[in-house]
Amino acid sequence: MGRQGARALGAALLCAALLAGSAAPEEAVEPSGGNFGGMGLVESRNARMRADGTIEAGVSQRHQRRFSFINWQAVPWLEATFRLTDRLNATTGHGKTTDRAFDLRARLWTENDWRPALAVGVQDAIGTGIYAAEYIVGSKRFWDFDLTLGMGWGRLATGSDLTNPLGYGLAAFNTRPRQVGQGGVPSFNTLFRGPRADLFGGVEWNVPEIPTPFGGLSGLRVKLEYSGDALRDERGGYPSRSYALRGRAETRFNAGLQWGN
């Protein structure tokens, strides 16, 4: 089976699970954040929201990039994230700020026994456009497992071979204007546009409390995701003028272990 066939099969199975009815009552489980800021898996977002009014901050790092972010649950259905991205020198480890981004994510409806929670989001909405992306994502909980499936555009479709489905209805969606560097200017003419879209998703396991000689250990999360971001512009900065400078993620799968929320 080819890569596209395997992706389609995996998406179909995950979609069936998301749309199926839950076989057990859902327990209230506090959502967890991703290393890109906001609620999510490892780097991909999900459809979960924090408690109304929650404000939190964090720092994460991956190869030659450090992300510092502040997250605000403005209202029960709307999350806002402000993020600074530092490009790190591989030799000294010192950072240089290369991007400021503002993200918004809105929940369209909550989860019930028969449907997943659904959210729509815009990434780097008023930033420089380096990480600009849009997505629609659903999440459904089964016991201690939270499944997520979504479709992304822009940065979240950088390694995709799937055609943008919106382009079938309106040809304008098949092109995406390149506006890197125009920080502080909303880019409404790029929303959900581009020749490609891609699927992303994964699962988060809320590990049951583990007994230890010092008491119960709780709050562990195991995460596995398939990301739509191929990281093709990470190597050599952005935008790379030479194709030889462009990197690409060795794998689109990410895994993580998290303690706490």
Short mmCIF file of C-alpha atoms in Angstrom, two decimals:
data_model
loop_
_atom_site.label_atom_id
_atom_site.label_comp_id
_atom_site.label_asym_id
_atom_site.label_seq_id
_atom_site.Cartn_x
_atom_site.Cartn_y
_atom_site.Cartn_z
CA MET A 1 0.00 0.00 0.00
CA GLY A 2 1.38 3.41 -0.97
CA ARG A 3 1.83 6.37 1.35
CA GLN A 4 -1.35 8.08 0.16
CA GLY A 5 -3.36 4.86 0.53
CA ALA A 6 -2.04 4.24 4.03
CA ARG A 7 -2.86 7.81 5.00
CA ALA A 8 -6.40 7.51 3.64
CA LEU A 9 -6.95 4.20 5.45
CA GLY A 10 -5.68 5.60 8.74
CA ALA A 11 -7.84 8.69 8.36
CA ALA A 12 -10.91 6.58 7.62
CA LEU A 13 -10.38 4.43 10.70
CA LEU A 14 -9.80 7.43 12.94
CA CYS A 15 -12.81 9.24 11.47
CA ALA A 16 -14.99 6.21 12.15
CA ALA A 17 -13.82 6.16 15.74
CA LEU A 18 -14.48 9.88 16.16
CA LEU A 19 -18.00 9.60 14.83
CA ALA A 20 -18.89 6.43 16.71
CA GLY A 21 -20.76 6.57 19.98
CA SER A 22 -18.75 6.37 23.17
CA ALA A 23 -19.09 3.00 24.88
CA ALA A 24 -18.49 4.45 28.33
CA PRO A 25 -19.48 7.66 30.12
CA GLU A 26 -17.03 10.48 29.51
CA GLU A 27 -15.14 11.64 32.59
CA ALA A 28 -14.15 15.26 33.00
CA VAL A 29 -10.44 15.27 32.14
CA GLU A 30 -8.47 18.50 32.13
CA PRO A 31 -7.01 19.12 28.64
CA SER A 32 -3.26 19.41 28.17
CA GLY A 33 -1.13 21.82 26.19
CA GLY A 34 1.22 21.25 23.28
CA ASN A 35 4.73 22.60 22.82
CA PHE A 36 3.53 25.14 20.24
CA GLY A 37 1.23 26.88 22.72
CA GLY A 38 -2.47 26.23 23.18
CA MET A 39 -4.26 22.98 23.85
CA GLY A 40 -3.18 20.05 21.73
CA LEU A 41 -1.08 16.96 21.28
CA VAL A 42 2.67 17.40 20.71
CA GLU A 43 2.60 20.14 18.08
CA SER A 44 -0.84 19.64 16.55
CA ARG A 45 -3.92 21.30 18.02
CA ASN A 46 -7.04 19.49 19.15
CA ALA A 47 -10.60 20.64 19.90
CA ARG A 48 -10.19 20.89 23.69
CA MET A 49 -10.49 24.09 25.73
CA ARG A 50 -9.21 25.19 29.13
CA ALA A 51 -11.51 26.46 31.87
CA ASP A 52 -12.90 29.92 31.14
CA GLY A 53 -10.46 32.71 32.03
CA THR A 54 -7.36 30.51 32.31
CA ILE A 55 -4.06 32.28 31.59
CA GLU A 56 -0.83 30.29 31.31
CA ALA A 57 2.66 30.62 29.89
CA GLY A 58 5.29 28.16 28.74
CA VAL A 59 8.52 27.54 26.85
CA SER A 60 9.36 24.62 24.56
CA GLN A 61 12.29 23.80 22.33
CA ARG A 62 13.06 21.61 19.35
CA HIS A 63 15.92 21.54 16.87
CA GLN A 64 17.16 25.13 16.40
CA ARG A 65 13.82 26.61 17.51
CA ARG A 66 12.56 27.81 20.90
CA PHE A 67 8.92 28.78 21.41
CA SER A 68 7.76 31.05 24.25
CA PHE A 69 4.02 31.51 24.54
CA ILE A 70 1.16 32.94 26.58
CA ASN A 71 -2.22 31.27 26.32
CA TRP A 72 -5.55 32.84 27.32
CA GLN A 73 -8.94 31.16 27.42
CA ALA A 74 -10.84 34.35 26.63
CA VAL A 75 -14.33 32.80 26.80
CA PRO A 76 -15.40 29.14 27.12
CA TRP A 77 -15.30 28.65 23.34
CA LEU A 78 -12.36 30.88 22.30
CA GLU A 79 -8.62 30.43 22.91
CA ALA A 80 -5.95 33.03 22.07
CA THR A 81 -2.19 32.38 21.98
CA PHE A 82 0.69 34.83 21.60
CA ARG A 83 4.01 33.20 20.69
CA LEU A 84 7.64 34.26 20.18
CA THR A 85 9.89 32.01 18.12
CA ASP A 86 13.68 32.14 18.52
CA ARG A 87 15.97 30.72 15.89
CA LEU A 88 18.83 29.11 17.82
CA ASN A 89 22.44 29.04 16.76
CA ALA A 90 23.37 25.36 16.55
CA THR A 91 26.86 26.08 17.94
CA THR A 92 26.28 28.57 20.76
CA GLY A 93 22.63 27.88 21.58
CA HIS A 94 21.86 31.58 21.75
CA GLY A 95 18.57 32.73 20.30
CA LYS A 96 17.51 35.45 17.92
CA THR A 97 13.83 36.32 17.69
CA THR A 98 12.63 35.65 14.17
CA ASP A 99 8.86 35.53 14.52
CA ARG A 100 5.99 36.86 16.59
CA ALA A 101 2.66 35.15 16.07
CA PHE A 102 -0.92 35.37 17.28
CA ASP A 103 -3.24 32.35 17.10
CA LEU A 104 -7.00 32.02 17.55
CA ARG A 105 -9.00 28.82 18.01
CA ALA A 106 -12.81 28.70 18.32
CA ARG A 107 -14.92 25.73 19.36
CA LEU A 108 -17.92 25.21 17.11
CA TRP A 109 -19.64 22.69 19.37
CA THR A 110 -18.90 20.53 22.39
CA GLU A 111 -18.60 16.76 22.53
CA ASN A 112 -21.50 14.51 23.46
CA ASP A 113 -22.04 10.74 23.45
CA TRP A 114 -22.35 10.58 19.67
CA ARG A 115 -20.30 13.42 18.21
CA PRO A 116 -16.79 14.81 18.71
CA ALA A 117 -15.97 18.31 19.86
CA LEU A 118 -15.20 20.45 16.80
CA ALA A 119 -13.01 23.54 16.54
CA VAL A 120 -11.61 25.82 13.84
CA GLY A 121 -8.36 27.70 14.20
CA VAL A 122 -6.05 30.24 12.59
CA GLN A 123 -2.32 30.08 13.31
CA ASP A 124 -0.01 33.10 12.97
CA ALA A 125 -3.01 35.25 12.08
CA ILE A 126 -1.30 38.63 12.57
CA GLY A 127 2.33 37.55 12.52
CA THR A 128 4.95 37.43 9.80
CA GLY A 129 3.30 34.44 8.14
CA ILE A 130 6.18 32.02 8.70
CA TYR A 131 3.92 29.64 10.63
CA ALA A 132 0.64 30.74 9.03
CA ALA A 133 -1.94 27.95 8.86
CA GLU A 134 -5.62 27.20 9.26
CA TYR A 135 -7.30 24.02 10.43
CA ILE A 136 -10.52 22.27 11.36
CA VAL A 137 -10.19 19.62 14.06
CA GLY A 138 -12.38 17.21 16.02
CA SER A 139 -11.67 15.35 19.28
CA LYS A 140 -13.54 12.43 20.85
CA ARG A 141 -12.80 10.74 24.16
CA PHE A 142 -13.04 7.01 24.78
CA TRP A 143 -12.33 6.14 28.41
CA ASP A 144 -8.72 7.29 29.02
CA PHE A 145 -7.99 7.89 25.33
CA ASP A 146 -8.64 11.15 23.50
CA LEU A 147 -8.61 10.81 19.69
CA THR A 148 -8.07 13.78 17.39
CA LEU A 149 -8.43 14.17 13.62
CA GLY A 150 -8.15 17.36 11.61
CA MET A 151 -7.40 18.95 8.26
CA GLY A 152 -4.89 21.76 7.86
CA TRP A 153 -3.92 24.36 5.27
CA GLY A 154 -0.83 26.52 4.81
CA ARG A 155 2.02 25.51 7.10
CA LEU A 156 0.04 22.42 8.13
CA ALA A 157 0.05 21.13 4.56
CA THR A 158 3.71 21.67 3.65
CA GLY A 159 4.38 18.01 2.89
CA SER A 160 1.00 17.07 1.50
CA ASP A 161 0.02 15.44 -1.77
CA LEU A 162 -3.71 15.93 -1.09
CA THR A 163 -5.61 18.52 -3.12
CA ASN A 164 -7.36 21.32 -1.25
CA PRO A 165 -11.02 20.18 -1.23
CA LEU A 166 -12.27 23.78 -1.12
CA GLY A 167 -10.71 24.35 -4.53
CA TYR A 168 -13.26 22.06 -6.14
CA GLY A 169 -16.01 24.54 -5.28
CA LEU A 170 -14.16 27.81 -5.82
CA ALA A 171 -10.98 28.09 -7.89
CA ALA A 172 -9.66 30.99 -5.79
CA PHE A 173 -8.94 28.56 -2.95
CA ASN A 174 -6.32 26.81 -5.11
CA THR A 175 -3.80 29.64 -4.74
CA ARG A 176 -2.26 31.06 -1.56
CA PRO A 177 -0.59 34.50 -1.69
CA ARG A 178 2.87 34.52 -0.12
CA GLN A 179 3.07 37.29 2.48
CA VAL A 180 6.03 36.36 4.66
CA GLY A 181 7.47 39.38 6.45
CA GLN A 182 4.35 41.54 6.73
CA GLY A 183 4.05 41.31 10.51
CA GLY A 184 1.12 43.00 12.21
CA VAL A 185 -1.10 42.83 9.13
CA PRO A 186 -4.02 40.36 9.11
CA SER A 187 -3.83 38.08 6.06
CA PHE A 188 -7.49 37.40 5.36
CA ASN A 189 -6.79 36.61 1.70
CA THR A 190 -4.79 33.48 2.62
CA LEU A 191 -7.35 31.76 4.86
CA PHE A 192 -7.90 28.09 3.92
CA ARG A 193 -6.23 28.73 0.58
CA GLY A 194 -3.49 26.90 -1.27
CA PRO A 195 -3.18 23.99 -3.69
CA ARG A 196 -2.77 21.47 -0.87
CA ALA A 197 -4.43 20.47 2.38
CA ASP A 198 -3.34 17.71 4.73
CA LEU A 199 -4.70 15.49 7.46
CA PHE A 200 -3.28 15.45 10.97
CA GLY A 201 -4.29 13.67 14.13
CA GLY A 202 -3.31 11.46 16.98
CA VAL A 203 -4.18 10.09 20.37
CA GLU A 204 -3.57 11.18 23.95
CA TRP A 205 -3.62 8.59 26.74
CA ASN A 206 -4.43 9.85 30.20
CA VAL A 207 -2.41 7.31 32.23
CA PRO A 208 -4.28 6.03 35.32
CA GLU A 209 -2.72 6.82 38.67
CA ILE A 210 0.41 4.77 39.30
CA PRO A 211 1.02 3.64 42.91
CA THR A 212 4.52 4.33 44.26
CA PRO A 213 6.14 4.03 47.72
CA PHE A 214 5.74 7.81 47.99
CA GLY A 215 2.06 7.90 47.01
CA GLY A 216 0.10 7.86 43.79
CA LEU A 217 1.66 9.34 40.65
CA SER A 218 -1.02 11.02 38.53
CA GLY A 219 -1.16 13.47 35.66
CA LEU A 220 0.92 11.48 33.16
CA ARG A 221 -0.06 11.86 29.49
CA VAL A 222 1.29 9.83 26.58
CA LYS A 223 0.86 11.46 23.17
CA LEU A 224 1.32 10.22 19.61
CA GLU A 225 0.53 12.34 16.57
CA TYR A 226 0.88 12.59 12.82
CA SER A 227 1.72 16.20 11.96
CA GLY A 228 0.84 18.09 8.81
CA ASP A 229 3.94 20.29 9.17
CA ALA A 230 6.90 18.85 7.24
CA LEU A 231 9.26 21.49 8.71
CA ARG A 232 10.60 22.07 5.22
CA ASP A 233 11.66 25.66 5.96
CA GLU A 234 13.31 25.11 9.34
CA ARG A 235 16.80 24.37 8.05
CA GLY A 236 18.66 27.48 6.91
CA GLY A 237 15.94 29.90 8.03
CA TYR A 238 12.89 31.12 6.16
CA PRO A 239 12.35 31.71 3.35
CA SER A 240 15.20 29.63 1.94
CA ARG A 241 16.34 31.01 -1.40
CA SER A 242 18.16 27.82 -2.28
CA TYR A 243 16.33 24.52 -2.42
CA ALA A 244 19.48 22.84 -1.05
CA LEU A 245 19.03 24.73 2.22
CA ARG A 246 15.53 23.47 2.75
CA GLY A 247 15.18 20.77 5.33
CA ARG A 248 12.41 18.28 5.82
CA ALA A 249 11.32 16.33 8.86
CA GLU A 250 12.65 12.77 8.83
CA THR A 251 9.28 11.60 10.10
CA ARG A 252 5.86 13.21 10.41
CA PHE A 253 5.13 11.23 13.58
CA ASN A 254 5.79 12.84 16.96
CA ALA A 255 5.57 11.25 20.40
CA GLY A 256 5.65 12.81 23.84
CA LEU A 257 5.36 12.12 27.56
CA GLN A 258 3.86 14.87 29.67
CA TRP A 259 3.43 15.21 33.43
CA GLY A 260 0.80 17.64 34.63
CA ASN A 261 -1.48 19.76 32.45
#
